[in-house]
Short mmCIF file of C-alpha atoms and ligand atoms in Angstrom, two decimals:
data_model
loop_
_atom_site.label_atom_id
_atom_site.label_comp_id
_atom_site.label_asym_id
_atom_site.label_seq_id
_atom_site.Cartn_x
_atom_site.Cartn_y
_atom_site.Cartn_z
CA MET S 26 38.52 -59.79 172.78
CA ASP S 27 38.50 -58.25 169.31
CA LYS S 28 37.30 -61.51 168.02
CA ILE S 29 35.25 -61.53 170.01
CA VAL S 30 33.20 -58.30 169.39
CA SER S 31 33.61 -59.17 165.74
CA LEU S 32 32.10 -62.47 165.87
CA CYS S 33 29.12 -60.97 168.46
CA ARG S 34 28.33 -58.03 165.44
CA ARG S 35 28.82 -59.93 162.71
CA ARG S 36 26.29 -62.96 164.01
CA GLY S 37 24.48 -60.91 165.91
CA PHE S 38 24.97 -61.39 169.16
CA VAL S 39 25.62 -57.88 170.24
CA PHE S 40 25.60 -54.58 168.47
CA PRO S 41 26.66 -50.81 169.49
CA SER S 42 23.26 -49.35 170.70
CA SER S 43 22.06 -46.39 169.03
CA GLU S 44 24.46 -47.08 166.10
CA ILE S 45 22.76 -44.68 163.62
CA TYR S 46 23.13 -42.37 166.00
CA GLY S 47 26.50 -42.04 166.10
CA GLY S 48 26.12 -44.69 168.88
CA LEU S 49 26.75 -44.11 173.19
CA GLY S 50 29.46 -45.27 174.88
CA SER S 51 29.78 -48.41 176.29
CA THR S 52 26.52 -49.06 175.59
CA TYR S 53 24.71 -52.23 173.83
CA ASP S 54 21.77 -53.83 172.30
CA TYR S 55 21.43 -57.41 172.00
CA GLY S 56 20.50 -59.21 169.05
CA HIS S 57 18.37 -62.37 168.42
CA TYR S 58 21.10 -65.31 169.58
CA GLY S 59 22.56 -62.54 172.24
CA VAL S 60 18.84 -62.53 173.88
CA LEU S 61 18.77 -66.63 173.78
CA ALA S 62 22.38 -67.03 175.34
CA LYS S 63 21.63 -64.42 177.38
CA ASN S 64 18.41 -65.98 178.68
CA ASN S 65 20.40 -69.57 179.62
CA ILE S 66 22.71 -67.87 181.74
CA ARG S 67 19.60 -66.26 183.99
CA SER S 68 17.67 -69.63 183.87
CA LEU S 69 20.94 -71.77 184.78
CA TRP S 70 21.43 -69.41 187.97
CA PHE S 71 17.86 -69.37 188.39
CA GLN S 72 17.38 -73.13 188.60
CA ALA S 73 20.47 -73.66 190.30
CA MET S 74 19.57 -70.89 193.33
CA VAL S 75 16.06 -71.28 193.35
CA GLN S 76 14.48 -73.80 191.63
CA GLU S 77 16.61 -77.20 192.96
CA ARG S 78 17.22 -75.08 196.78
CA ASP S 79 14.40 -75.63 199.52
CA ASP S 80 16.15 -72.25 201.69
CA MET S 81 15.54 -70.05 198.25
CA VAL S 82 12.88 -67.68 197.20
CA ALA S 83 12.98 -65.08 194.45
CA LEU S 84 11.79 -61.71 194.03
CA ASP S 85 11.57 -58.63 192.06
CA SER S 86 11.76 -55.27 193.18
CA ALA S 87 11.61 -52.07 191.66
CA ILE S 88 14.44 -50.22 189.94
CA ILE S 89 13.57 -46.79 191.29
CA LEU S 90 13.57 -47.18 195.28
CA ASN S 91 12.91 -44.40 197.85
CA PRO S 92 15.65 -42.46 197.62
CA ARG S 93 16.01 -42.98 201.28
CA VAL S 94 16.91 -46.15 200.97
CA TRP S 95 20.00 -45.22 198.84
CA GLU S 96 20.72 -42.95 202.41
CA ALA S 97 20.16 -45.44 204.00
CA SER S 98 22.65 -48.01 202.47
CA GLY S 99 25.55 -45.61 202.37
CA HIS S 100 25.50 -44.96 198.81
CA VAL S 101 24.69 -41.38 198.73
CA SER S 102 27.27 -40.58 200.79
CA GLY S 103 30.07 -43.15 199.45
CA PHE S 104 29.29 -44.81 195.94
CA THR S 105 32.04 -42.87 194.77
CA ASP S 106 34.92 -43.11 192.29
CA PRO S 107 38.05 -40.90 192.49
CA LEU S 108 38.08 -39.10 189.39
CA VAL S 109 40.76 -37.09 187.72
CA ASP S 110 39.89 -34.38 184.73
CA CYS S 111 43.39 -33.87 182.59
CA ARG S 112 42.76 -29.79 181.05
CA THR S 113 45.03 -30.47 177.94
CA CYS S 114 43.87 -33.58 176.36
CA LYS S 115 39.47 -33.53 178.52
CA LEU S 116 40.08 -36.81 179.22
CA ARG S 117 39.06 -37.99 182.74
CA PHE S 118 40.32 -41.64 184.75
CA ARG S 119 39.69 -43.15 187.50
CA ALA S 120 42.69 -41.69 190.11
CA ASP S 121 43.14 -45.40 191.50
CA ASP S 122 43.17 -47.35 187.98
CA LEU S 123 45.49 -44.72 185.68
CA GLU S 124 47.87 -47.66 185.01
CA HIS S 125 45.11 -49.05 183.25
CA ALA S 126 44.50 -45.88 181.25
CA GLN S 127 46.34 -44.33 178.17
CA CYS S 128 47.26 -41.08 178.04
CA GLY S 129 45.34 -38.73 175.43
CA ARG S 130 48.57 -37.39 174.31
CA LYS S 131 50.57 -40.77 173.93
CA PRO S 132 48.71 -43.66 174.63
CA SER S 133 51.81 -46.21 175.08
CA LYS S 134 51.96 -43.97 177.93
CA HIS S 135 49.63 -43.74 180.61
CA PRO S 136 48.24 -40.41 182.16
CA GLY S 137 50.41 -38.25 184.05
CA GLU S 138 53.14 -39.65 182.33
CA HIS S 139 53.72 -37.36 179.56
CA THR S 140 55.19 -33.59 179.69
CA GLU S 141 52.11 -31.85 178.76
CA CYS S 142 49.58 -33.70 181.06
CA ASP S 143 48.14 -31.55 183.43
CA LEU S 144 45.86 -33.72 185.81
CA THR S 145 43.47 -31.84 188.44
CA GLU S 146 43.15 -32.77 192.14
CA ALA S 147 41.33 -36.51 192.42
CA ARG S 148 37.31 -35.51 193.25
CA GLN S 149 35.11 -37.79 194.62
CA PHE S 150 32.64 -39.09 191.90
CA ASN S 151 28.84 -40.64 192.49
CA LEU S 152 28.02 -43.23 190.31
CA MET S 153 24.32 -43.24 190.87
CA PHE S 154 22.17 -42.27 188.31
CA GLN S 155 19.58 -39.54 189.00
CA THR S 156 16.53 -39.11 187.64
CA HIS S 157 13.10 -37.52 188.85
CA VAL S 158 9.78 -38.97 189.76
CA GLY S 159 7.11 -36.56 189.35
CA ALA S 160 6.10 -34.03 187.04
CA LEU S 161 7.75 -31.49 189.47
CA GLU S 162 11.87 -30.90 189.20
CA GLY S 163 13.37 -30.84 192.58
CA GLU S 164 14.77 -31.64 195.81
CA GLY S 165 11.71 -33.72 196.57
CA SER S 166 11.28 -35.78 193.14
CA LEU S 167 15.36 -36.51 193.32
CA ALA S 168 15.43 -40.12 192.92
CA TYR S 169 17.95 -42.83 191.79
CA LEU S 170 18.64 -45.95 189.12
CA ARG S 171 19.16 -48.83 191.20
CA PRO S 172 23.59 -49.38 191.45
CA GLU S 173 22.28 -52.61 192.06
CA THR S 174 19.77 -54.62 193.36
CA ALA S 175 20.82 -55.91 197.04
CA GLN S 176 19.17 -52.97 198.47
CA GLY S 177 15.69 -54.09 196.72
CA ILE S 178 15.98 -57.58 198.56
CA PHE S 179 17.10 -55.68 201.90
CA ILE S 180 13.88 -54.07 202.13
CA ASN S 181 11.89 -56.43 201.92
CA PHE S 182 13.20 -58.88 204.52
CA LYS S 183 10.37 -58.46 206.92
CA ASN S 184 7.88 -59.08 203.71
CA VAL S 185 9.09 -62.38 203.28
CA LEU S 186 10.11 -63.33 206.58
CA GLN S 187 6.27 -62.91 207.75
CA ILE S 188 4.66 -63.84 204.22
CA ALA S 189 6.92 -66.59 203.34
CA ARG S 190 6.97 -67.66 206.80
CA ARG S 191 11.25 -68.15 206.41
CA LYS S 192 14.13 -68.98 209.07
CA PRO S 193 17.40 -68.36 208.41
CA PRO S 194 19.12 -69.87 206.85
CA PHE S 195 18.08 -68.40 204.02
CA GLY S 196 18.10 -66.99 200.82
CA ILE S 197 16.05 -64.14 198.87
CA ALA S 198 17.15 -64.06 195.13
CA GLN S 199 16.94 -61.32 191.89
CA ILE S 200 17.55 -60.33 188.75
CA GLY S 201 17.20 -57.14 187.16
CA LYS S 202 18.89 -54.61 185.45
CA SER S 203 21.51 -51.69 187.52
CA PHE S 204 22.69 -48.91 186.45
CA ARG S 205 26.02 -47.24 187.06
CA ASN S 206 27.55 -43.84 185.70
CA GLU S 207 31.28 -45.50 185.25
CA ILE S 208 33.93 -43.56 184.68
CA THR S 209 35.42 -45.49 182.59
CA PRO S 210 33.44 -48.33 180.98
CA GLY S 211 34.84 -50.78 178.22
CA ASN S 212 36.56 -53.77 177.18
CA PHE S 213 33.68 -54.73 175.80
CA LEU S 214 30.63 -55.66 177.51
CA PHE S 215 32.67 -56.41 181.18
CA ARG S 216 32.13 -52.64 182.02
CA VAL S 217 29.39 -51.32 181.08
CA ARG S 218 26.66 -48.53 182.15
CA GLU S 219 23.64 -51.13 182.23
CA PHE S 220 23.66 -54.48 183.39
CA GLU S 221 21.87 -57.12 184.40
CA GLN S 222 22.86 -58.56 187.88
CA MET S 223 21.67 -61.80 189.36
CA GLU S 224 22.39 -61.38 192.95
CA MET S 225 20.99 -63.22 196.31
CA GLU S 226 21.24 -62.32 199.56
CA PHE S 227 21.84 -65.10 202.30
CA PHE S 228 20.96 -64.62 205.90
CA VAL S 229 22.26 -66.59 208.51
CA PRO S 230 22.56 -66.45 212.17
CA PRO S 231 25.70 -64.20 212.90
CA ASP S 232 27.51 -67.41 214.30
CA GLU S 233 26.73 -69.46 211.02
CA ALA S 234 28.42 -66.54 208.48
CA ASP S 235 32.08 -67.61 207.77
CA HIS S 236 30.67 -71.44 207.33
CA TRP S 237 28.02 -70.19 204.77
CA TYR S 238 30.39 -67.69 203.83
CA ARG S 239 32.94 -70.58 202.11
CA TYR S 240 29.36 -72.42 201.15
CA TRP S 241 28.80 -70.35 198.36
CA ILE S 242 32.21 -69.49 196.96
CA ASP S 243 32.33 -73.15 196.17
CA GLU S 244 28.51 -73.50 195.08
CA ARG S 245 29.63 -70.72 192.46
CA MET S 246 33.36 -71.79 191.65
CA SER S 247 30.76 -75.35 190.73
CA TRP S 248 28.36 -73.23 188.75
CA TYR S 249 31.06 -72.37 186.44
CA LEU S 250 32.97 -75.32 186.10
CA ARG S 251 29.33 -77.27 184.99
CA TYR S 252 29.06 -74.63 182.71
CA GLY S 253 32.14 -75.32 180.78
CA LEU S 254 35.13 -72.51 182.25
CA ARG S 255 38.15 -73.77 182.05
CA GLU S 256 39.55 -74.27 185.71
CA SER S 257 42.32 -72.80 184.59
CA ARG S 258 41.00 -69.74 183.98
CA LEU S 259 39.38 -69.23 187.24
CA ARG S 260 40.47 -69.09 190.35
CA VAL S 261 39.11 -67.27 194.12
CA ARG S 262 40.67 -64.13 195.46
CA GLU S 263 40.82 -63.08 199.05
CA HIS S 264 40.46 -59.08 199.33
CA GLY S 265 42.83 -57.54 202.08
CA GLU S 266 41.68 -55.53 204.95
CA GLU S 267 42.31 -52.61 202.91
CA GLU S 268 40.85 -53.35 199.78
CA ARG S 269 36.84 -54.16 201.43
CA SER S 270 34.28 -52.23 201.40
CA HIS S 271 33.01 -50.73 204.90
CA TYR S 272 29.94 -53.15 205.23
CA SER S 273 32.55 -56.70 204.16
CA ARG S 274 33.39 -58.78 207.13
CA ALA S 275 35.52 -60.55 204.31
CA THR S 276 35.02 -60.48 200.13
CA SER S 277 36.27 -62.61 197.80
CA ASP S 278 36.16 -62.18 194.01
CA ILE S 279 35.69 -65.36 192.06
CA GLU S 280 37.86 -64.07 189.19
CA TYR S 281 38.52 -65.05 185.37
CA LEU S 282 41.01 -64.87 182.82
CA TYR S 283 39.79 -62.54 180.24
CA PRO S 284 41.96 -60.83 177.52
CA ILE S 285 42.78 -58.28 180.33
CA GLY S 286 44.03 -60.16 182.81
CA TRP S 287 42.63 -61.60 185.75
CA SER S 288 39.49 -59.61 186.43
CA GLU S 289 36.34 -59.91 189.16
CA LEU S 290 33.82 -62.38 187.60
CA GLU S 291 31.68 -62.56 190.82
CA GLY S 292 31.97 -61.08 194.62
CA VAL S 293 31.09 -63.42 197.23
CA ALA S 294 30.97 -60.96 200.30
CA ASN S 295 30.08 -61.47 203.56
CA ARG S 296 28.51 -58.23 204.81
CA GLY S 297 27.87 -58.93 208.44
CA ASP S 298 24.87 -57.42 209.82
CA TYR S 299 25.31 -53.89 208.20
CA ASP S 300 22.17 -53.61 205.43
CA LEU S 301 19.84 -54.75 208.32
CA THR S 302 20.84 -52.68 211.34
CA GLN S 303 21.09 -49.48 208.42
CA HIS S 304 17.12 -50.28 207.29
CA THR S 305 16.52 -50.76 210.76
CA GLU S 306 17.97 -47.37 211.81
CA HIS S 307 16.78 -45.29 208.92
CA SER S 308 12.95 -46.80 208.41
CA GLY S 309 12.29 -47.61 211.72
CA THR S 310 11.24 -50.78 211.16
CA LYS S 311 13.30 -53.49 212.74
CA LEU S 312 14.71 -56.01 210.23
CA GLU S 313 15.22 -58.55 212.60
CA TYR S 314 14.34 -62.89 213.23
CA VAL S 315 12.53 -63.37 216.11
CA GLY S 316 12.52 -67.35 216.72
CA GLU S 317 10.70 -69.30 219.00
CA GLY S 318 12.14 -69.27 222.54
CA GLY S 319 12.51 -65.85 223.01
CA VAL S 320 15.78 -66.21 219.99
CA ARG S 321 15.80 -62.40 218.88
CA TYR S 322 18.57 -62.16 216.45
CA THR S 323 19.65 -59.49 213.14
CA PRO S 324 21.09 -62.01 210.78
CA TRP S 325 24.12 -61.44 208.77
CA VAL S 326 24.10 -61.78 205.27
CA ILE S 327 26.42 -63.29 202.67
CA GLU S 328 25.91 -62.01 199.33
CA PRO S 329 26.94 -63.33 195.81
CA ALA S 330 26.99 -60.78 193.61
CA VAL S 331 27.34 -60.88 189.45
CA SER S 332 25.75 -59.80 186.18
CA ILE S 333 25.16 -61.92 182.87
CA GLU S 334 27.09 -59.75 180.87
CA ARG S 335 30.83 -60.48 182.83
CA ILE S 336 29.10 -64.44 182.54
CA LEU S 337 28.44 -63.88 178.60
CA VAL S 338 32.12 -62.61 178.03
CA ALA S 339 33.98 -65.18 180.09
CA LEU S 340 32.00 -67.84 177.99
CA LEU S 341 32.53 -66.55 175.29
CA VAL S 342 35.71 -66.32 176.00
CA ASP S 343 36.41 -69.51 176.97
CA ALA S 344 34.45 -71.12 174.28
CA TYR S 345 36.34 -69.36 171.40
CA ASP S 346 38.06 -71.44 168.95
CA GLU S 347 39.39 -71.76 165.51
CA GLU S 348 40.88 -74.53 163.81
CA VAL S 349 41.75 -75.77 159.89
CA VAL S 350 39.59 -78.95 159.24
CA ALA S 351 40.11 -80.62 155.83
CA ASP S 352 42.00 -77.35 154.72
CA ARG S 353 39.30 -74.98 155.37
CA GLU S 354 39.25 -73.26 158.34
CA ARG S 355 36.56 -72.87 161.36
CA THR S 356 35.64 -70.64 163.98
CA VAL S 357 33.40 -72.32 166.06
CA LEU S 358 31.98 -71.58 169.26
CA ARG S 359 33.08 -74.08 172.07
CA LEU S 360 29.86 -73.48 174.24
CA HIS S 361 28.31 -75.52 177.05
CA PRO S 362 24.79 -77.18 175.35
CA ALA S 363 22.98 -75.69 178.09
CA ILE S 364 24.51 -72.21 177.11
CA ALA S 365 24.56 -72.54 173.07
CA PRO S 366 21.89 -70.18 171.93
CA VAL S 367 20.33 -72.86 169.46
CA LYS S 368 20.41 -76.70 170.61
CA ALA S 369 19.90 -78.06 166.59
CA ALA S 370 20.37 -77.21 163.60
CA ILE S 371 17.83 -79.11 160.84
CA LEU S 372 19.70 -78.78 157.45
CA PRO S 373 18.07 -80.54 153.87
CA LEU S 374 21.17 -81.71 152.56
CA ILE S 375 19.76 -80.31 148.94
CA GLY S 376 17.51 -77.57 149.81
CA LYS S 377 15.71 -77.41 146.22
CA ASN S 378 14.49 -81.09 146.60
CA ASP S 379 10.50 -81.15 148.05
CA GLU S 380 10.84 -84.21 149.36
CA MET S 381 13.83 -83.07 151.78
CA VAL S 382 12.45 -80.15 152.68
CA ALA S 383 9.08 -81.96 154.00
CA ARG S 384 10.76 -83.43 155.92
CA ALA S 385 13.21 -81.32 157.27
CA LYS S 386 10.56 -79.03 158.27
CA ALA S 387 8.39 -81.44 160.36
CA LEU S 388 10.99 -82.22 162.11
CA GLN S 389 12.15 -78.47 163.32
CA ALA S 390 8.21 -78.30 163.70
CA GLU S 391 8.03 -81.28 166.38
CA LEU S 392 11.79 -80.16 167.88
CA ARG S 393 11.13 -76.63 168.32
CA LYS S 394 8.17 -77.40 170.98
CA ARG S 395 11.00 -78.53 173.11
CA HIS S 396 13.92 -76.14 172.35
CA ILE S 397 15.29 -73.58 169.98
CA VAL S 398 16.40 -75.02 167.04
CA GLU S 399 17.36 -73.79 163.83
CA TYR S 400 16.19 -74.85 159.99
CA ASP S 401 18.81 -73.61 157.22
CA ASP S 402 18.12 -74.46 153.35
CA GLY S 403 20.31 -72.05 152.36
CA GLY S 404 23.78 -72.61 150.57
CA ALA S 405 26.55 -76.04 150.77
CA ILE S 406 26.01 -77.94 153.50
CA GLY S 407 29.61 -77.11 154.08
CA ARG S 408 29.15 -73.77 154.34
CA ARG S 409 25.77 -74.38 156.10
CA TYR S 410 27.75 -76.18 159.36
CA ARG S 411 30.56 -73.55 159.49
CA ARG S 412 27.49 -70.94 160.01
CA GLN S 413 26.24 -73.52 162.84
CA ASP S 414 30.07 -73.70 164.21
CA GLU S 415 30.13 -69.82 164.67
CA ILE S 416 27.31 -69.35 166.64
CA GLY S 417 28.19 -72.71 169.06
CA THR S 418 25.26 -74.66 167.65
CA PRO S 419 25.98 -78.27 169.35
CA PHE S 420 24.17 -80.41 166.64
CA ALA S 421 23.21 -80.18 163.34
CA PHE S 422 20.47 -83.67 161.78
CA THR S 423 20.40 -83.91 157.83
CA ILE S 424 18.18 -85.14 156.02
CA ASP S 425 19.66 -86.62 152.72
CA GLU S 426 19.13 -89.49 149.98
CA GLN S 427 18.90 -92.28 152.40
CA THR S 428 16.15 -90.65 155.02
CA LEU S 429 13.79 -90.53 151.75
CA GLU S 430 14.95 -94.78 151.57
CA ASP S 431 15.06 -95.41 155.04
CA ASP S 432 13.33 -92.46 157.57
CA THR S 433 17.28 -92.07 159.30
CA VAL S 434 19.23 -89.05 159.86
CA THR S 435 22.70 -87.76 160.21
CA VAL S 436 23.58 -85.94 163.69
CA ARG S 437 26.57 -83.87 163.46
CA ASP S 438 28.71 -83.69 166.83
CA ARG S 439 30.00 -79.61 166.31
CA ASP S 440 33.03 -80.22 168.73
CA SER S 441 33.77 -84.13 167.86
CA LEU S 442 32.39 -83.21 163.86
CA ALA S 443 32.18 -87.05 163.95
CA GLN S 444 28.69 -88.22 162.23
CA GLU S 445 26.14 -91.00 163.15
CA ARG S 446 22.42 -92.19 162.41
CA LEU S 447 19.62 -92.17 163.53
CA PRO S 448 16.05 -93.11 163.44
CA LEU S 449 13.96 -89.59 161.96
CA ALA S 450 11.13 -90.59 164.99
CA GLY S 451 14.06 -90.88 167.34
CA VAL S 452 15.55 -87.94 167.23
CA PRO S 453 13.44 -85.25 169.80
CA ASP S 454 14.32 -88.04 172.70
CA TRP S 455 17.79 -88.51 171.63
CA LEU S 456 18.49 -84.17 171.52
CA GLY S 457 16.78 -84.11 174.81
CA ASP S 458 19.19 -87.13 176.05
CA ALA S 459 21.72 -85.28 174.47
CA LEU S 460 21.45 -82.15 175.85
CA GLU S 461 21.01 -83.36 179.41
CA LEU S 462 24.75 -84.88 178.94
CA PRO S 463 27.38 -83.72 181.14
CA TRP S 464 29.82 -81.37 179.21
CA LYS S 465 33.50 -80.57 179.24
CA THR S 466 35.38 -78.31 177.02
CA PRO S 467 37.77 -79.98 174.16
CA LYS S 468 39.87 -77.28 175.37
CA GLY S 469 41.55 -79.40 178.12
CA GLY S 470 41.84 -77.66 181.77
P1 ATP J 7 34.60 -53.69 189.66
O1 ATP J 7 35.29 -53.64 190.49
O2 ATP J 7 34.95 -54.43 188.38
O3 ATP J 7 33.84 -52.53 189.49
P2 ATP J 7 32.38 -54.15 191.85
O4 ATP J 7 33.34 -55.21 192.94
O5 ATP J 7 32.01 -52.62 191.99
O6 ATP J 7 33.67 -54.42 190.65
P3 ATP J 7 29.94 -55.38 192.92
O7 ATP J 7 29.61 -54.25 193.30
O8 ATP J 7 30.45 -56.04 193.34
O9 ATP J 7 31.29 -55.13 192.00
O10 ATP J 7 29.41 -55.84 191.82
C1 ATP J 7 28.73 -57.39 191.68
C2 ATP J 7 29.36 -58.15 190.54
O11 ATP J 7 28.34 -56.80 189.40
C3 ATP J 7 30.37 -58.01 189.92
O12 ATP J 7 30.84 -59.02 190.26
C4 ATP J 7 29.86 -58.02 188.66
O13 ATP J 7 29.92 -59.08 187.59
C5 ATP J 7 28.63 -56.98 188.01
N1 ATP J 7 29.32 -55.94 187.62
C6 ATP J 7 29.61 -54.55 188.28
N2 ATP J 7 29.62 -53.13 187.69
C7 ATP J 7 29.47 -53.70 186.19
C8 ATP J 7 29.81 -52.99 185.45
N3 ATP J 7 30.27 -51.90 184.98
N4 ATP J 7 28.86 -54.08 184.29
C9 ATP J 7 29.43 -55.15 184.29
N5 ATP J 7 29.26 -55.61 185.03
C10 ATP J 7 28.99 -55.30 186.47
#
C-alpha cells in the first residue's frame, strides 16, 4: 500500500487534503490523473448499469434530505459502531475491531493488551454527520449529510414508477457523495469519511428476489473481471445470519485481496421490502406497485453498492508492477486501457526538432477530439516512456526521422513493450480500435 500511496502522491493522482494546514485525517483531494481515473470508473459503471440496459433509470438525489428520512430508514437509531476510549493514550477504537487496531503505548499490541491500557465501556457512536439547515441552530433545524445514496432512491420510488412508467423488475441507479464519521478511517482511500458511492436499487416481485440477488452478484463480479482485476484476487463471501444488517434477507460481499487482507469491495444485499415499508409507514405515502388485474405488492429490493474509492484502490493495487527492462527499473501501472487516465502519449523523438514537434502537435490535436492524450517533448525518450508507464498510459506514438520521410510513426505497447510502425493518418482509427479490444492483465490469473 505504501508504494501505491507514494506513486499517487508523486504523480498527482491523490493528495492528502488541506496539507498546508496540517491535513485532516483520512481526507484526500484528487489531482489530474485521479480525476481522470475516477471519471472512467464512474462512466464504465454507468454504462454497464444504465446505458446498456432496458430496465434501469438514473437518479441524482439531494445530499441533505428531510431528517425524517433517516428516522424511517433506521439510521438515526441504528447507524452506529461501538466505540471505546482509552483513558491512558486518549485514542478511540471500534470495539468490534480491536484485533486490527494498535495500542497507543505499544503498537505491537492491541488496545486492552498493555498493562497501562484503560479502556472505557463500549458505547454506540452514530456515524452520521450532523448539520443545520437555515439560519437558526436548534432541534428543528437539525439535518444530516447522507451516509448512503440508497435512501434518496427509495423516497423517489413513486416518482419513477409513475413518470418513467416502470414495472418491476426495474432499477434506479445513482452515483454521488456519501459521508460517514468513521471511528477509525484509514488504509488510504479504503475507509474515508467522504466517498463517492455507486448504488443501484433493483425493485422486483418478492418471489423473484433470490434469483435477482444471485444475478447481481454474478453481474458485478463479471464487471470487475472485465476491467482487469485478477480472478485469484476476487471472491464472494456470503454473510452469516449474525453478521447481516437488520433489514437484510441475504448479503454477500464481493471481496478483493487488498494489502490489508481480504476486505469488502462491494456489497450485494437482498433488502426485502424493509425500505419501502418503512417509508410508507413514516411518510403516509404508499410505496407499492399496482399492476393490471388488481395485482398489488410491495417490491423487494436487491442492492449492489460500492464506492469509487474502493474500486480505485483495488485497480491500482492490482495494476502496480515493477520490472527491470534492459538493466533499467521501471514502475508500470498495468491498468485496463478503459481505466487508464491517459490513453496515449504523443512524443516527438527530438523535442527541439521543429518539424517533429509540428507533426506531433497535429496528431495530438486530432486525437484529443476523442480521447485524453498527452503530448510530451521533455527529456530523453526512455525517461518519457517511463513517465507514461508509471501512470498506466497504454500506448505511446513516437514521431521520428522516418516520420518526416514516409509519414509513419511507431506505436509502443506499455505491457509488451512491442513497437510497430503505422501510417500517421491511420493512428486515430488504430487507437479507437485498440482501446475497444478485450484486455487481460499480463500479470496472470
Ligand atoms: P464496511 O463494513 O467496510 O464499513 P459497510 O458494510 O458499512 O462497509 P456499506 O454500508 O455496505 O458498507 O456500503 C456500501 C459500499 O460503500 C461498500 O461496499 C464500500 O464499497 C463503500 N464504502 C462504505 N464505507 C466506506 C468508506 N468509509 N470509505 C470508502 N468506501 C466506503
